[in-house]
Amino acid sequence: MRQAGILAAAGHFALDNNINRLSEDHKLAKSIASAVFAVAPNVVDPKTVDTNIVGLDLTGLSIKASDLAAQLKENGILASALGPTYLRLVTHMDVTAEDIEKVNQILPELLQRSFVA
């Protein structure tokens, strides 16, 4: 790989300038997990969220991950469907506490609508 130095420089910059922000990203991710857990405890356990990635297991709900991702996108929230029943949300330095408040309001509402009776 000839361009390894460019990738290394980006990693070096991130470690030098953004490492302090990482704990905030982890806190925001756990906040999402806690909001989801309050309405759908089988979807995610906040105790297992230790990084900036929140994985939701939608098994048992009447909504596919791709449909939930589309509904979130309609509300200005980006998430990735990684299979029919797995949705991933990621916090990062461009996601604010206000953004997470919005996620924590909208995502649980959408999940409640998808409970299998």
Coordinates of N, CA and C in Angstrom, one line a residue:
M1 N 0.9 -1.2 0.0 CA 0.0 0.0 0.0 C 0.9 1.2 0.0
R2 N 0.9 2.0 -1.1 CA 1.8 3.1 -1.2 C 1.3 4.3 -0.3
Q3 N 0.0 4.4 -0.1 CA -0.5 5.6 0.6 C -0.7 5.4 2.1
A4 N 0.0 4.4 2.7 CA -0.1 4.1 4.1 C 0.2 5.3 5.0
G5 N 1.1 6.1 4.5 CA 1.5 7.3 5.3 C 0.3 8.3 5.5
I6 N -0.5 8.4 4.4 CA -1.7 9.3 4.5 C -2.7 8.8 5.5
L7 N -2.9 7.5 5.5 CA -3.8 6.8 6.5 C -3.2 7.0 7.9
A8 N -1.9 6.7 8.0 CA -1.3 6.9 9.3 C -1.4 8.3 9.9
A9 N -1.3 9.3 9.0 CA -1.4 10.7 9.4 C -2.8 11.0 9.9
A10 N -3.8 10.4 9.3 CA -5.1 10.7 9.7 C -5.4 10.0 11.1
G11 N -4.8 8.8 11.3 CA -5.0 8.2 12.6 C -4.2 8.9 13.7
H12 N -3.0 9.4 13.3 CA -2.2 10.2 14.3 C -2.9 11.4 14.7
F13 N -3.5 12.1 13.7 CA -4.3 13.4 14.0 C -5.4 13.1 15.0
A14 N -6.2 12.0 14.7 CA -7.3 11.6 15.5 C -6.9 11.3 16.9
L15 N -5.8 10.6 17.1 CA -5.3 10.3 18.5 C -4.8 11.6 19.2
D16 N -4.2 12.5 18.5 CA -3.7 13.7 19.1 C -4.8 14.7 19.4
N17 N -5.9 14.7 18.6 CA -6.9 15.8 18.7 C -8.3 15.4 19.2
N18 N -8.6 14.1 19.0 CA -10.0 13.7 19.3 C -10.2 12.7 20.4
I19 N -9.1 12.3 21.0 CA -9.2 11.2 22.0 C -10.1 11.6 23.2
N20 N -10.0 12.8 23.6 CA -10.8 13.3 24.7 C -12.3 13.3 24.4
R21 N -12.7 13.4 23.2 CA -14.1 13.4 22.8 C -14.7 12.0 22.8
L22 N -13.8 11.0 22.7 CA -14.3 9.7 22.6 C -15.2 9.2 23.8
S23 N -14.8 9.6 25.0 CA -15.6 9.2 26.2 C -17.0 9.9 26.1
E24 N -17.1 11.0 25.5 CA -18.4 11.7 25.3 C -19.3 10.9 24.3
D25 N -18.6 10.4 23.2 CA -19.3 9.6 22.2 C -19.8 8.3 22.9
H26 N -19.1 7.7 23.8 CA -19.5 6.5 24.4 C -20.7 6.8 25.4
K27 N -20.6 7.9 26.0 CA -21.7 8.3 26.9 C -23.0 8.5 26.1
L28 N -22.9 9.1 25.0 CA -24.1 9.4 24.1 C -24.7 8.1 23.6
A29 N -23.8 7.2 23.2 CA -24.3 5.9 22.7 C -25.0 5.1 23.8
K30 N -24.5 5.1 25.0 CA -25.2 4.5 26.1 C -26.5 5.1 26.4
S31 N -26.6 6.4 26.2 CA -27.9 7.1 26.4 C -28.9 6.6 25.4
I32 N -28.5 6.4 24.2 CA -29.4 5.8 23.2 C -29.9 4.4 23.6
A33 N -28.9 3.6 24.0 CA -29.3 2.3 24.5 C -30.2 2.3 25.7
S34 N -30.0 3.2 26.6 CA -30.9 3.3 27.7 C -32.3 3.7 27.3
A35 N -32.4 4.6 26.4 CA -33.8 5.1 25.9 C -34.5 4.0 25.2
V36 N -33.8 3.2 24.5 CA -34.4 2.0 23.8 C -34.8 1.0 24.8
F37 N -33.9 0.7 25.7 CA -34.1 -0.3 26.8 C -35.4 0.0 27.6
A38 N -35.7 1.2 27.8 CA -36.9 1.6 28.6 C -38.2 1.2 27.9
V39 N -38.2 1.1 26.6 CA -39.4 0.7 25.9 C -39.3 -0.7 25.3
A40 N -38.1 -1.2 25.1 CA -37.9 -2.5 24.4 C -36.7 -3.2 24.9
P41 N -36.8 -3.7 26.1 CA -35.6 -4.3 26.8 C -34.9 -5.5 26.1
N42 N -35.7 -6.1 25.2 CA -35.1 -7.2 24.4 C -34.3 -6.8 23.2
V43 N -34.3 -5.5 22.9 CA -33.7 -5.0 21.7 C -32.2 -4.6 22.0
V44 N -31.9 -4.1 23.1 CA -30.5 -3.8 23.5 C -30.4 -3.7 25.0
D45 N -29.2 -4.1 25.5 CA -28.9 -4.0 26.9 C -27.9 -2.9 27.1
P46 N -28.2 -1.8 27.7 CA -27.2 -0.7 27.9 C -25.9 -1.1 28.5
K47 N -25.9 -2.2 29.3 CA -24.7 -2.7 30.0 C -23.7 -3.2 29.0
T48 N -24.2 -3.6 27.8 CA -23.3 -4.1 26.8 C -22.7 -3.0 25.8
V49 N -23.2 -1.8 26.0 CA -22.7 -0.7 25.1 C -21.6 0.0 25.8
D50 N -20.4 -0.3 25.3 CA -19.2 0.3 25.9 C -18.4 1.2 25.0
T51 N -18.9 1.3 23.7 CA -18.2 2.1 22.7 C -19.2 3.1 22.1
N52 N -18.9 3.6 21.0 CA -19.8 4.6 20.4 C -20.7 3.9 19.4
I53 N -20.8 2.6 19.4 CA -21.7 1.9 18.5 C -22.8 1.2 19.3
V54 N -24.1 1.4 18.8 CA -25.3 0.8 19.5 C -25.9 -0.1 18.4
G55 N -25.9 -1.4 18.8 CA -26.6 -2.4 17.9 C -27.9 -2.8 18.5
L56 N -28.9 -2.7 17.6 CA -30.3 -3.1 18.0 C -30.7 -4.4 17.3
D57 N -31.1 -5.4 18.1 CA -31.6 -6.6 17.6 C -33.1 -6.6 17.6
L58 N -33.7 -6.4 16.4 CA -35.1 -6.2 16.2 C -35.9 -7.6 16.0
T59 N -35.2 -8.7 16.3 CA -35.9 -10.0 16.3 C -37.1 -9.9 17.2
G60 N -38.3 -10.3 16.7 CA -39.5 -10.3 17.5 C -40.3 -9.1 17.3
L61 N -39.8 -8.1 16.6 CA -40.6 -6.9 16.3 C -41.1 -7.1 14.9
S62 N -42.2 -6.3 14.6 CA -42.8 -6.4 13.3 C -42.2 -5.5 12.3
I63 N -41.0 -5.0 12.5 CA -40.4 -4.0 11.6 C -39.0 -4.6 11.2
K64 N -38.7 -4.4 9.9 CA -37.4 -4.8 9.4 C -36.4 -3.6 9.7
A65 N -35.2 -4.0 9.9 CA -34.1 -3.0 10.1 C -34.1 -1.9 9.0
S66 N -34.2 -2.3 7.8 CA -34.2 -1.4 6.7 C -35.3 -0.4 6.7
D67 N -36.5 -0.9 7.1 CA -37.7 0.0 7.3 C -37.5 1.0 8.4
L68 N -37.0 0.5 9.5 CA -36.7 1.4 10.7 C -35.7 2.4 10.3
A69 N -34.6 2.0 9.6 CA -33.6 3.0 9.1 C -34.2 4.0 8.2
A70 N -35.2 3.6 7.4 CA -35.8 4.6 6.5 C -36.7 5.6 7.3
Q71 N -37.4 5.1 8.3 CA -38.2 5.9 9.1 C -37.4 6.9 9.9
L72 N -36.3 6.4 10.4 CA -35.4 7.3 11.1 C -34.8 8.4 10.2
K73 N -34.4 8.0 9.0 CA -33.9 9.0 8.0 C -34.9 10.0 7.7
E74 N -36.2 9.7 7.6 CA -37.3 10.7 7.4 C -37.3 11.7 8.5
N75 N -36.8 11.3 9.7 CA -36.7 12.2 10.8 C -35.3 12.8 11.0
G76 N -34.4 12.7 10.0 CA -33.1 13.3 10.1 C -32.1 12.5 10.9
I77 N -32.4 11.2 11.1 CA -31.5 10.4 11.9 C -30.9 9.3 11.0
L78 N -29.6 9.1 11.0 CA -29.0 8.1 10.1 C -28.7 6.9 10.9
A79 N -29.0 5.7 10.4 CA -28.7 4.4 11.0 C -28.5 3.4 9.9
S80 N -27.8 2.4 10.2 CA -27.5 1.4 9.1 C -28.1 0.0 9.5
A81 N -28.9 -0.5 8.5 CA -29.4 -1.8 8.6 C -28.4 -2.8 8.1
L82 N -28.0 -3.7 9.0 CA -27.0 -4.7 8.7 C -27.6 -6.1 8.8
G83 N -28.5 -6.3 7.9 CA -29.3 -7.5 7.9 C -30.8 -7.2 8.2
P84 N -31.6 -8.2 8.1 CA -33.1 -7.9 8.3 C -33.5 -7.5 9.7
T85 N -32.7 -7.9 10.7 CA -33.1 -7.6 12.1 C -32.1 -6.9 12.9
Y86 N -31.1 -6.3 12.3 CA -30.0 -5.7 13.0 C -29.8 -4.2 12.5
L87 N -29.9 -3.3 13.5 CA -29.8 -1.9 13.1 C -28.6 -1.3 13.9
R88 N -27.8 -0.6 13.3 CA -26.6 0.0 14.0 C -26.7 1.5 14.0
L89 N -26.4 2.1 15.1 CA -26.3 3.6 15.3 C -24.9 3.9 15.8
V90 N -24.3 4.9 15.3 CA -23.0 5.3 15.8 C -22.9 6.7 16.1
T91 N -22.3 7.0 17.3 CA -22.1 8.4 17.7 C -20.6 8.8 17.3
H92 N -20.4 10.0 17.1 CA -19.1 10.5 16.7 C -19.0 12.0 17.0
M93 N -17.9 12.6 16.7 CA -17.6 14.0 17.1 C -18.6 15.0 16.5
D94 N -19.3 14.6 15.4 CA -20.2 15.5 14.8 C -21.7 15.3 15.3
V95 N -21.8 14.4 16.2 CA -23.2 14.2 16.8 C -23.2 14.9 18.2
T96 N -24.2 15.8 18.4 CA -24.3 16.6 19.6 C -25.3 16.0 20.6
A97 N -25.2 16.5 21.8 CA -26.2 16.0 22.8 C -27.6 16.3 22.4
E98 N -27.8 17.4 21.7 CA -29.1 17.8 21.2 C -29.6 16.8 20.1
D99 N -28.7 16.3 19.3 CA -29.0 15.3 18.3 C -29.5 14.0 19.0
I100 N -28.8 13.6 20.1 CA -29.1 12.4 20.8 C -30.5 12.6 21.5
E101 N -30.8 13.8 22.0 CA -32.1 14.0 22.6 C -33.2 13.7 21.5
K102 N -33.0 14.1 20.3 CA -33.9 13.8 19.2 C -34.0 12.3 19.0
V103 N -32.9 11.7 18.9 CA -32.9 10.2 18.7 C -33.6 9.5 19.9
N104 N -33.4 10.0 21.1 CA -34.0 9.3 22.3 C -35.5 9.6 22.4
Q105 N -36.0 10.5 21.6 CA -37.4 10.8 21.6 C -38.0 10.0 20.4
I106 N -37.5 10.0 19.3 CA -38.1 9.4 18.1 C -37.9 7.9 18.0
L107 N -36.7 7.4 18.3 CA -36.4 6.0 18.1 C -37.3 5.1 19.0
P108 N -37.5 5.4 20.3 CA -38.4 4.6 21.1 C -39.8 4.7 20.6
E109 N -40.3 5.8 20.1 CA -41.6 5.9 19.6 C -41.8 5.0 18.4
L110 N -40.9 5.0 17.5 CA -40.9 4.1 16.3 C -40.9 2.6 16.8
L111 N -40.1 2.3 17.7 CA -40.0 0.9 18.2 C -41.4 0.5 18.8
Q112 N -42.0 1.4 19.6 CA -43.2 1.0 20.3 C -44.3 0.7 19.2
R113 N -44.3 1.3 18.1 CA -45.3 1.1 17.1 C -45.1 -0.3 16.4
S114 N -43.9 -0.9 16.6 CA -43.6 -2.1 15.9 C -43.6 -3.4 16.7
F115 N -44.1 -3.2 18.0 CA -44.2 -4.4 18.8 C -45.2 -5.4 18.2
V116 N -44.8 -6.7 18.2 CA -45.7 -7.7 17.7 C -46.7 -8.0 18.8
A117 N -48.0 -8.0 18.4 CA -49.1 -8.2 19.4 C -49.2 -9.7 19.8

